[in-house]
PDB file of C-alpha atoms and ligand atoms in Angstrom:
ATOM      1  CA  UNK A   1      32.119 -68.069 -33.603  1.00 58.00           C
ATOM      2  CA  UNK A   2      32.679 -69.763 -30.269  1.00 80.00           C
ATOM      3  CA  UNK A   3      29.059 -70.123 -28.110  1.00 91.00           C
ATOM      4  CA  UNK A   4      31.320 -68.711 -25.330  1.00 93.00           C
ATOM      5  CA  UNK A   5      32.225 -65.491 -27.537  1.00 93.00           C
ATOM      6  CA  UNK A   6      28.375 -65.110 -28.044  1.00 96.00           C
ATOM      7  CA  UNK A   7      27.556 -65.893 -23.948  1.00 97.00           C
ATOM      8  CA  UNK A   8      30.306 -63.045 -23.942  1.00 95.00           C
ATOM      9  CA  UNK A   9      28.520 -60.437 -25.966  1.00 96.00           C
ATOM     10  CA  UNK A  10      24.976 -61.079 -24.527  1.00 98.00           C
ATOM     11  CA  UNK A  11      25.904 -60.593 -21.277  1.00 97.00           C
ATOM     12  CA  UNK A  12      26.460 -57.108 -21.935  1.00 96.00           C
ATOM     13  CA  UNK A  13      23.841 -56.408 -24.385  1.00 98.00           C
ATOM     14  CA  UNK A  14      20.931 -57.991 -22.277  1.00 97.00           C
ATOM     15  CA  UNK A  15      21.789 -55.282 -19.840  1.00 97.00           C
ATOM     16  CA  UNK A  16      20.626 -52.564 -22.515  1.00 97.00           C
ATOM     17  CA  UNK A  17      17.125 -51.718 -23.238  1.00 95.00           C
ATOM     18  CA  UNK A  18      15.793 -52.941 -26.710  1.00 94.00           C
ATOM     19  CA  UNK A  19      13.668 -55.453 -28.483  1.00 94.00           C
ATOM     20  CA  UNK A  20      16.570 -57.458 -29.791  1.00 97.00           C
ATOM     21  CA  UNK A  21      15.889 -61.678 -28.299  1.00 96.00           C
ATOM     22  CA  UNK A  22      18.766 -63.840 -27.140  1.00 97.00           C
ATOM     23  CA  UNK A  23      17.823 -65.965 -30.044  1.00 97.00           C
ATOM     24  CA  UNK A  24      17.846 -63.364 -32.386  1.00 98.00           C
ATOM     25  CA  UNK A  25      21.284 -61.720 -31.174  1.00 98.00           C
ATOM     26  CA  UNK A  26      22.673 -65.289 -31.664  1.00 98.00           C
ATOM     27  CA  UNK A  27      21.401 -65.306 -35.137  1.00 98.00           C
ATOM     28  CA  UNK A  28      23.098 -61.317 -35.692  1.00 98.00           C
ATOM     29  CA  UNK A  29      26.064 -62.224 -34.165  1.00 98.00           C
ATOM     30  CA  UNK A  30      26.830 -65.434 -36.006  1.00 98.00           C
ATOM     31  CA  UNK A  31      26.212 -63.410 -39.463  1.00 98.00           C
ATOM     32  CA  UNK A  32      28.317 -60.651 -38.190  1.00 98.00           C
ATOM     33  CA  UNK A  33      30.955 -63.612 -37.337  1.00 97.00           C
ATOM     34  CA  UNK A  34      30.749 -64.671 -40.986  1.00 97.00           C
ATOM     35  CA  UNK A  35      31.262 -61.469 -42.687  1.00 97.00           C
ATOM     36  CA  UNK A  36      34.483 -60.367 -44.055  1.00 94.00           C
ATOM     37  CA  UNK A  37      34.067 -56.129 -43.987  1.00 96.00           C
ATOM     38  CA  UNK A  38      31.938 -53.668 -42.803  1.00 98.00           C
ATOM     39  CA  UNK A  39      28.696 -54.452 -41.354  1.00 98.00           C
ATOM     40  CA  UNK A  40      26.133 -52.120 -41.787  1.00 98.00           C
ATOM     41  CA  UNK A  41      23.481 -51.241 -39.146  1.00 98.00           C
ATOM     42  CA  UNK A  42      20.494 -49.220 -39.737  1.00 98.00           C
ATOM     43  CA  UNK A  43      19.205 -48.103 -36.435  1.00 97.00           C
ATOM     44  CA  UNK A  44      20.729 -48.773 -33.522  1.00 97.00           C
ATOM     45  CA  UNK A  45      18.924 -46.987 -30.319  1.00 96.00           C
ATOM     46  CA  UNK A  46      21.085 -47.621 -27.062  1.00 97.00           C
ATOM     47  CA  UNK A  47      23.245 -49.794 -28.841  1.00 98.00           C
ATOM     48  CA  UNK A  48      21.652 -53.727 -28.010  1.00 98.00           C
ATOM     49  CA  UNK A  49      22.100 -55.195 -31.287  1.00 98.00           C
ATOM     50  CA  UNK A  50      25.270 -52.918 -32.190  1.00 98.00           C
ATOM     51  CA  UNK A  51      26.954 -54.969 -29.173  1.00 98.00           C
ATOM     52  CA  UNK A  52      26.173 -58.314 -30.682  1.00 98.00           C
ATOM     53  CA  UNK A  53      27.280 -57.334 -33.845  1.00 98.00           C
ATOM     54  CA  UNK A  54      30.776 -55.543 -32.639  1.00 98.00           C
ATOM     55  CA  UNK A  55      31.520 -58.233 -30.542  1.00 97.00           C
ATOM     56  CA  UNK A  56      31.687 -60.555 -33.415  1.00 97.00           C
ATOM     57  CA  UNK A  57      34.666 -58.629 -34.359  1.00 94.00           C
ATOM     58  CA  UNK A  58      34.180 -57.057 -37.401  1.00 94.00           C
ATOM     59  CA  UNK A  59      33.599 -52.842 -38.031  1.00 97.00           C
ATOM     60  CA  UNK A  60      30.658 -51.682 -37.845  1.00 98.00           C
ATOM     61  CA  UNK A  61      28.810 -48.418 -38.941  1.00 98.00           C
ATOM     62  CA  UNK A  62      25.966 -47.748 -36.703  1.00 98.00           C
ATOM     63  CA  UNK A  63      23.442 -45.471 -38.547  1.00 98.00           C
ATOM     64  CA  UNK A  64      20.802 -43.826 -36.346  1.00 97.00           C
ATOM     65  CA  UNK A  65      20.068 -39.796 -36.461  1.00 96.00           C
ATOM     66  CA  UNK A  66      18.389 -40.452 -32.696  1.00 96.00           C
ATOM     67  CA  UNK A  67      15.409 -38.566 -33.228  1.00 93.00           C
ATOM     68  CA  UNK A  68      13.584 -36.817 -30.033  1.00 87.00           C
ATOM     69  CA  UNK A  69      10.589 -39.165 -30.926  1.00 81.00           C
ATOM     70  CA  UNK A  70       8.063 -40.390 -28.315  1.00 72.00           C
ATOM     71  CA  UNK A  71       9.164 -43.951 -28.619  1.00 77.00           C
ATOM     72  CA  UNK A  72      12.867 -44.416 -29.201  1.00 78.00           C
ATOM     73  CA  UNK A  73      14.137 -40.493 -28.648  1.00 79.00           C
ATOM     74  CA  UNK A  74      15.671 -38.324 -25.500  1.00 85.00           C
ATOM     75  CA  UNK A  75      17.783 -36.364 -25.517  1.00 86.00           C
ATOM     76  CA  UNK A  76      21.047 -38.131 -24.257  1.00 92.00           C
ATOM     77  CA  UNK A  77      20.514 -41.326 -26.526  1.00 95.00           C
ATOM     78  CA  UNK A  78      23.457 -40.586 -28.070  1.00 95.00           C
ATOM     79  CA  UNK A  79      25.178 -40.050 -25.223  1.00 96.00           C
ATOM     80  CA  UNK A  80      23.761 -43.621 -23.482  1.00 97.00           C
ATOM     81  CA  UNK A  81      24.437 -45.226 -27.044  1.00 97.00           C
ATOM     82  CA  UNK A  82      28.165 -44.564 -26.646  1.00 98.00           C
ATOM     83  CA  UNK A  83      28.361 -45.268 -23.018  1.00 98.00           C
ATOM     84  CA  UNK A  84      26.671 -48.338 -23.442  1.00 98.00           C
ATOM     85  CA  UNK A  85      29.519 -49.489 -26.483  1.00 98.00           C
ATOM     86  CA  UNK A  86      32.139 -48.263 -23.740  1.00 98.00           C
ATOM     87  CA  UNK A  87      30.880 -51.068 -20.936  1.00 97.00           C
ATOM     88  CA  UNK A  88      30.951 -53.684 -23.876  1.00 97.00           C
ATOM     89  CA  UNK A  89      34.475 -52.563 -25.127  1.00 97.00           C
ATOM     90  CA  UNK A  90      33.284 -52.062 -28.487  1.00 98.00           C
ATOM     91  CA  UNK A  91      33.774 -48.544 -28.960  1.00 98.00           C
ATOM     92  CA  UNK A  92      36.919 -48.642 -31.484  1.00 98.00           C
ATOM     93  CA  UNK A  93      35.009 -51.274 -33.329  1.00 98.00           C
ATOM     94  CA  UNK A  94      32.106 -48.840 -34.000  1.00 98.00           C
ATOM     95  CA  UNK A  95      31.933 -45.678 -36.315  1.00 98.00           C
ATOM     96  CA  UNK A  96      28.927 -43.679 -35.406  1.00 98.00           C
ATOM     97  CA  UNK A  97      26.817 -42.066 -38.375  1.00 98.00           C
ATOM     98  CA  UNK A  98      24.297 -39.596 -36.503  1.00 97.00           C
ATOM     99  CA  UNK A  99      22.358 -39.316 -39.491  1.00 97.00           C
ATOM    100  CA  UNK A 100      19.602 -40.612 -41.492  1.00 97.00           C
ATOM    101  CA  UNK A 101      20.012 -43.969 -43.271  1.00 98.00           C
ATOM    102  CA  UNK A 102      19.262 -42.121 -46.706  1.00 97.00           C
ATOM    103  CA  UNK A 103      21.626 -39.071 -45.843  1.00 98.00           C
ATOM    104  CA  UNK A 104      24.383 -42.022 -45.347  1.00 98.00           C
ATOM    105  CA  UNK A 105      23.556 -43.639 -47.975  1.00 98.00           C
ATOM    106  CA  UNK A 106      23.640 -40.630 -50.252  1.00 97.00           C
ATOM    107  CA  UNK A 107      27.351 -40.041 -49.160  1.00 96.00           C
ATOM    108  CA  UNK A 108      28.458 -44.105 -49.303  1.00 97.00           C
ATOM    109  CA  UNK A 109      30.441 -45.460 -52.066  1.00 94.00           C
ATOM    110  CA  UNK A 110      32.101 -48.905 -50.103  1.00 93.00           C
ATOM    111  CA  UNK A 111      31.268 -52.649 -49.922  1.00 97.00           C
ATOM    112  CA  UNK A 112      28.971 -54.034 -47.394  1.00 98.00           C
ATOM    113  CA  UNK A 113      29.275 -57.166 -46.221  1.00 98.00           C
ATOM    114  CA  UNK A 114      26.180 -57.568 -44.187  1.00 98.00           C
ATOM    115  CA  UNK A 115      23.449 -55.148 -43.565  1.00 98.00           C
ATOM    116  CA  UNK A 116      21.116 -54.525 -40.303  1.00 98.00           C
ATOM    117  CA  UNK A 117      17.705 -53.100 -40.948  1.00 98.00           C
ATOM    118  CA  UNK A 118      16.060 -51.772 -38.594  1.00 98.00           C
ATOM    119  CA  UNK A 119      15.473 -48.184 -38.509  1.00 97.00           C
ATOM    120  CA  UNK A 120      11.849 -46.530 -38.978  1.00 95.00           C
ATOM    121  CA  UNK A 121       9.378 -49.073 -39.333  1.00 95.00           C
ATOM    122  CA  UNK A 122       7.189 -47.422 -41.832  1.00 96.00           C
ATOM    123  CA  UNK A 123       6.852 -49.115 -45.641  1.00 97.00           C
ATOM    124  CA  UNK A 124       8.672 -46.501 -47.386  1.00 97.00           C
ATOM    125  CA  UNK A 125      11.309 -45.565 -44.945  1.00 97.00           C
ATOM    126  CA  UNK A 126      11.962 -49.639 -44.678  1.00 98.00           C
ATOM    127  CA  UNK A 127      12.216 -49.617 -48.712  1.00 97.00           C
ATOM    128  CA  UNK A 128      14.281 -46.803 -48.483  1.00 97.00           C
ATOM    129  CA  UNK A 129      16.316 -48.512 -46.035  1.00 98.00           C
ATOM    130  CA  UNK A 130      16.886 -51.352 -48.257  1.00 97.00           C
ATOM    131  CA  UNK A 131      18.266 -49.744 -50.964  1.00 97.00           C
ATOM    132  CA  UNK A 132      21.589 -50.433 -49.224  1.00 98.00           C
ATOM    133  CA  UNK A 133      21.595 -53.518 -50.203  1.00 97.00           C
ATOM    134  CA  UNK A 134      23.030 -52.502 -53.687  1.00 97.00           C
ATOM    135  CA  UNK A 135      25.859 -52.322 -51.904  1.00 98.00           C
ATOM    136  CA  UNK A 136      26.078 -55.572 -50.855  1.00 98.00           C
ATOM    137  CA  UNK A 137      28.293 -58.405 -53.002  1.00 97.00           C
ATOM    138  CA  UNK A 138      26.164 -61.162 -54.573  1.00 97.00           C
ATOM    139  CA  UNK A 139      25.507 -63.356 -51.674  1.00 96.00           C
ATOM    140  CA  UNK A 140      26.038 -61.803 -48.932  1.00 98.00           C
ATOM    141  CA  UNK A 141      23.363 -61.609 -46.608  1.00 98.00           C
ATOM    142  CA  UNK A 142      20.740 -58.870 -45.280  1.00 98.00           C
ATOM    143  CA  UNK A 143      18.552 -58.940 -41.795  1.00 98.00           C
ATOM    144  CA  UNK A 144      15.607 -57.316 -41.385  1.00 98.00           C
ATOM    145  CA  UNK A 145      14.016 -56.987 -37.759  1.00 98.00           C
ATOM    146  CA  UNK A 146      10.387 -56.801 -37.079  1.00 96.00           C
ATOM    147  CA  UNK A 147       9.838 -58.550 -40.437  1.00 96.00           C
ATOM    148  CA  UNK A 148       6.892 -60.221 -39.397  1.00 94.00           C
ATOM    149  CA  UNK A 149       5.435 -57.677 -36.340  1.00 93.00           C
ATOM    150  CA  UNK A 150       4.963 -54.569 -37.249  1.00 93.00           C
ATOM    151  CA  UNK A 151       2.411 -53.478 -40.172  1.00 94.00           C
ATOM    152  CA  UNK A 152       5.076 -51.318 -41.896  1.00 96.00           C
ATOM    153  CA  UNK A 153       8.330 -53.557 -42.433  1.00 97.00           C
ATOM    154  CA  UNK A 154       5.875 -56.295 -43.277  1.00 96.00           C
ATOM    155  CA  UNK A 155       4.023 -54.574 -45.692  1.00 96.00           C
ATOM    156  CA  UNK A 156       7.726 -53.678 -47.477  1.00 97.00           C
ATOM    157  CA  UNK A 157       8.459 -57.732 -46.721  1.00 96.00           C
ATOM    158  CA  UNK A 158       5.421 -57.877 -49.610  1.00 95.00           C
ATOM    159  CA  UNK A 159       6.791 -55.619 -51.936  1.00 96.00           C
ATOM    160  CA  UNK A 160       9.867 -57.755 -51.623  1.00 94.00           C
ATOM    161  CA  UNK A 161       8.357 -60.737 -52.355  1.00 93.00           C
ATOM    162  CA  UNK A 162       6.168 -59.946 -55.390  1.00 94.00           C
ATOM    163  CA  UNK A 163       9.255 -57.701 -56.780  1.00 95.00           C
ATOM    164  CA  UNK A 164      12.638 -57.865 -55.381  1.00 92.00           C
ATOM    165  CA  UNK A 165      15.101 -59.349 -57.947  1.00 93.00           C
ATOM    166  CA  UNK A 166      18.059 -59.696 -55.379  1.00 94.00           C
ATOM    167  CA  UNK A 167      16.526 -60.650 -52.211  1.00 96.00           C
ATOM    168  CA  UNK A 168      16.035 -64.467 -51.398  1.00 97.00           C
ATOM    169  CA  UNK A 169      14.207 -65.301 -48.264  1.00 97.00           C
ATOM    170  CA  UNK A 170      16.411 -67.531 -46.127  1.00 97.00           C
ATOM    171  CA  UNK A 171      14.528 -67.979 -42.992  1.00 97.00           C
ATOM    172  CA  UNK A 172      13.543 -66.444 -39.838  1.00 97.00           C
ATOM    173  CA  UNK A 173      14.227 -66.385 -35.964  1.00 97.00           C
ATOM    174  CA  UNK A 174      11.216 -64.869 -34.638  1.00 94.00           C
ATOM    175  CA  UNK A 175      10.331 -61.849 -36.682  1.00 93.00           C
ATOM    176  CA  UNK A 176      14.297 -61.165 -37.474  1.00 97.00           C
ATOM    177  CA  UNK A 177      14.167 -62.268 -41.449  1.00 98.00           C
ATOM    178  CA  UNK A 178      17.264 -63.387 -43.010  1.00 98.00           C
ATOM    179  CA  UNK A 179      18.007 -62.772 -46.840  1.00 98.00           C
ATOM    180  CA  UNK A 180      20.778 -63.467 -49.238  1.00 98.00           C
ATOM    181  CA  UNK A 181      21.815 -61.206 -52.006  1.00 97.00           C
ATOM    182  CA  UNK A 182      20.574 -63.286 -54.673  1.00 96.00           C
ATOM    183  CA  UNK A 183      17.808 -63.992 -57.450  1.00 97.00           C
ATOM    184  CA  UNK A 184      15.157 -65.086 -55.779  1.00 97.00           C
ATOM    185  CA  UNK A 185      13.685 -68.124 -57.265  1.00 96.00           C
ATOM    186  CA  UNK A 186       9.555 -69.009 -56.992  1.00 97.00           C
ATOM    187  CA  UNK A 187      10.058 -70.984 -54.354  1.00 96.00           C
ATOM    188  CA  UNK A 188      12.039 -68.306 -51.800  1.00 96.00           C
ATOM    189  CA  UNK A 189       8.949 -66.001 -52.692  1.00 97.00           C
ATOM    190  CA  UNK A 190       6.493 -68.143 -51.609  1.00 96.00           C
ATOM    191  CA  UNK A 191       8.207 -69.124 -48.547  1.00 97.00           C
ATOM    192  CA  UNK A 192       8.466 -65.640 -47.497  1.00 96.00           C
ATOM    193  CA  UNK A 193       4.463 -65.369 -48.486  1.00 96.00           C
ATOM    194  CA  UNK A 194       4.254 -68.042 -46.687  1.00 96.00           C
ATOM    195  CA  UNK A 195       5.220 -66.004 -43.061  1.00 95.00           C
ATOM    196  CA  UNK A 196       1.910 -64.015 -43.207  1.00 94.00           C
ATOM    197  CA  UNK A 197      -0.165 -66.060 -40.714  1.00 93.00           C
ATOM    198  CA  UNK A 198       2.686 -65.388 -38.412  1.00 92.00           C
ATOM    199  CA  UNK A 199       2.144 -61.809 -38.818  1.00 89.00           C
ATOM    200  CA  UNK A 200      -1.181 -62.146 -38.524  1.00 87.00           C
ATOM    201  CA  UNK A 201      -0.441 -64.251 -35.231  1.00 89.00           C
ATOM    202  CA  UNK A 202       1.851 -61.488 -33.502  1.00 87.00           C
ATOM    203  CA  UNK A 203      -0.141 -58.357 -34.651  1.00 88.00           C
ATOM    204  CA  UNK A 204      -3.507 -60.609 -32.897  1.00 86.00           C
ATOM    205  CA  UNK A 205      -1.015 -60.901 -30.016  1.00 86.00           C
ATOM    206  CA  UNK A 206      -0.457 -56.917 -29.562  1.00 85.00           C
ATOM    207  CA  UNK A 207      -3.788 -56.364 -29.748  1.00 82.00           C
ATOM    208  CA  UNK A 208      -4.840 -59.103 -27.197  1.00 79.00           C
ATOM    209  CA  UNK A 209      -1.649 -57.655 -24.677  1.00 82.00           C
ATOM    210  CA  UNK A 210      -3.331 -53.762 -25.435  1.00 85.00           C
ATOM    211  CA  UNK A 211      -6.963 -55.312 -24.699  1.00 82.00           C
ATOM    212  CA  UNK A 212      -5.286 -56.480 -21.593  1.00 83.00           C
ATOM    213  CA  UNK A 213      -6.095 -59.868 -22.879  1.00 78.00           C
ATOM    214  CA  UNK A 214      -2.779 -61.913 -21.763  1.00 83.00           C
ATOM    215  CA  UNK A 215      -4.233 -65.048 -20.499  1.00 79.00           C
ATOM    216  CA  UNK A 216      -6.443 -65.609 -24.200  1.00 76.00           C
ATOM    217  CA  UNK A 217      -2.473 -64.316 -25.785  1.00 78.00           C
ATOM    218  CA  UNK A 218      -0.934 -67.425 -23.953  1.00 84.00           C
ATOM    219  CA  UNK A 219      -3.521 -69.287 -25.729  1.00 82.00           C
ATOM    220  CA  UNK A 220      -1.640 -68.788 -28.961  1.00 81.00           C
ATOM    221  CA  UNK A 221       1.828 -68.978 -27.339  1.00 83.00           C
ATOM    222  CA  UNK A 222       2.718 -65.895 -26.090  1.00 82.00           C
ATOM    223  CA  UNK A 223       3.822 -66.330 -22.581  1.00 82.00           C
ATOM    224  CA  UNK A 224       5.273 -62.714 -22.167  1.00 81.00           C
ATOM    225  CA  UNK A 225       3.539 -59.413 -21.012  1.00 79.00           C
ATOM    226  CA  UNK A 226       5.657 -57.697 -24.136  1.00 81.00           C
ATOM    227  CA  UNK A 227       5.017 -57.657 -27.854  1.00 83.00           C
ATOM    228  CA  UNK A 228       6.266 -60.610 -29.463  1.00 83.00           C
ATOM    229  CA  UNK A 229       9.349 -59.966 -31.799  1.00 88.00           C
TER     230      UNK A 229
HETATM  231  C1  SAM B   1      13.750 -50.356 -33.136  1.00 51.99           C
HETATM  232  S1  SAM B   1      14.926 -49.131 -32.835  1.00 51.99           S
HETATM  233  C2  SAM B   1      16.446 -49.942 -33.085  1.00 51.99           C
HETATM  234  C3  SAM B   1      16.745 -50.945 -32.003  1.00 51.99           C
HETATM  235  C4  SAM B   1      18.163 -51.421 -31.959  1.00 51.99           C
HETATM  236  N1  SAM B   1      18.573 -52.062 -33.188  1.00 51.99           N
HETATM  237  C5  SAM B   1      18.327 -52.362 -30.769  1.00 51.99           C
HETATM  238  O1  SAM B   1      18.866 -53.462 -30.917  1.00 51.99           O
HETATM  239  O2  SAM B   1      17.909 -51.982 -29.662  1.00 51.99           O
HETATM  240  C6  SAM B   1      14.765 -48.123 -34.263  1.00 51.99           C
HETATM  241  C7  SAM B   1      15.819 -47.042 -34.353  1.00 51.99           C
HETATM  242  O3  SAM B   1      15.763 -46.470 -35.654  1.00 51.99           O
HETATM  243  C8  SAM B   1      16.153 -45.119 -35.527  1.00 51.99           C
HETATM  244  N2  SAM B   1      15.771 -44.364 -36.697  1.00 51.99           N
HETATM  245  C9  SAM B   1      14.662 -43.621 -36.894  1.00 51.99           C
HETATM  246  N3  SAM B   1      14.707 -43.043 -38.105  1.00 51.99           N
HETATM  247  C10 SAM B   1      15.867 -43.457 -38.684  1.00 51.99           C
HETATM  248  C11 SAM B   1      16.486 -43.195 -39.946  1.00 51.99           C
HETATM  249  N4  SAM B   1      15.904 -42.397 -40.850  1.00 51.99           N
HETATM  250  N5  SAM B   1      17.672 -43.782 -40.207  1.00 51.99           N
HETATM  251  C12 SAM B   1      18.259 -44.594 -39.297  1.00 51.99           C
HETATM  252  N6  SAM B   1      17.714 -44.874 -38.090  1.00 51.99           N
HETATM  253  C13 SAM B   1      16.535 -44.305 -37.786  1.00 51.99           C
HETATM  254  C14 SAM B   1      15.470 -44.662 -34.246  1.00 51.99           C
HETATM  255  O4  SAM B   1      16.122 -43.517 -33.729  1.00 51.99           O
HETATM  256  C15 SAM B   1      15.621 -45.897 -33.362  1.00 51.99           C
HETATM  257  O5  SAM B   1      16.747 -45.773 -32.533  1.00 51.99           O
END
């Protein structure tokens, strides 16, 4: 991956709503860079990280059944998704599932080579969501967004830590985690233990920024009126 390919990419995908950082899409599109298949992305909104991850030139199935829900649904979503692919000139790179992740991955039966997670944020749909990663070759790698920022994916972060047998904890930009298909050793499952004051951190954060309480959230390093990701 050239930086210049990645400048490329971002300048079109920080032109689409989403919670996705710069530092973050670097991380995604590097991966997506490194992979040799299909990448996998489990919820994809109006296309911000699918962008990144297109534009690293590799295939990617975009899973998202675009729900009319309060936060992420209306009804042309879909519609926006795809027009928003079109500006980046990713649109034959992407195959659209409108779907659930667990309808797609009832009907899957290929290799992954790198999976996106972030669809519903709730424990069990974010278990659910990575049971893909069965279909991912030993050591290849897995990212999970809003691993450390929102009470559902971190509580599944948990159960991955106490019992996840192929899921080492690699590191993490922001609250975008980054595992390896692997055996995790003591050590990995500590580390990712290890994240939890930074969840406590960012969920103290949101409820400073809802209490209106920005100026005592900059005391902690939050310099931004939005959630911290
Ligand atoms: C946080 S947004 C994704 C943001 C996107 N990755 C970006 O970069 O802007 C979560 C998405 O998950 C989708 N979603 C909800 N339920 C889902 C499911 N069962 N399977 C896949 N995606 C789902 C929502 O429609 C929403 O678009």
């Amino acid at each position: 991956m050239t930086a210049q390919a990645f400048a490329d990419a971002w300048e079109h995908a920080r032109t689409i709503d989403g919670w996705l950082t710069e530092d973050q899409a670097r991380v995604l599109h590097a991966e997506a860079s490194a992979a040799e298949g299909t990448v996998v992305e489990i919820g994809s909104h109006l296309g911000r990280s699918t962008v990144v991850l297109a534009s690293a030139g590799t295939h990617v199935v975009a899973i998202d059944p675009f729900p009319d829900s309060w936060r992420y649904g209306r009804s042309d979503t879909a519609d926006r998704f795809r027009t928003n692919l079109a500006r980046a000139g990713v649109t034959d790179s992407v195959t659209l599932l409108q779907i659930s992740s667990h309808e797609a991955l009832a009907g899957w039966g290929g290799r992954v080579a790198l999976l996106y997670v972030d669809g519903k944020h709730d424990v069990v749909s974010c278990l659910r969501d990575l049971r893909w990663t069965r279909w991912l070759p030993s050591g290849a790698r897995f990212l999970v967004h809003d691993a450390f920022s929102s009470v559902g994916v971190t509580l599944a972060m948990l159960v991955i830590a106490f019992t996840a047998r192929h899921s080492r904890y690699i590191g993490r930009t922001g609250s975008l985690a980054l595992f390896e298909n692997e055996a995790p050793g003591l050590g990995d499952r500590a580390r990712l233990l290890a994240q939890l004051p930074w969840f406590v951190r960012n969920l103290t954060i949101k409820v400073l920024l809802r209490s209106r309480l920005t100026l005592v959230a900059r005391l902690l390093g939050h310099d931004d009126t939005a959630d911290p990701y």
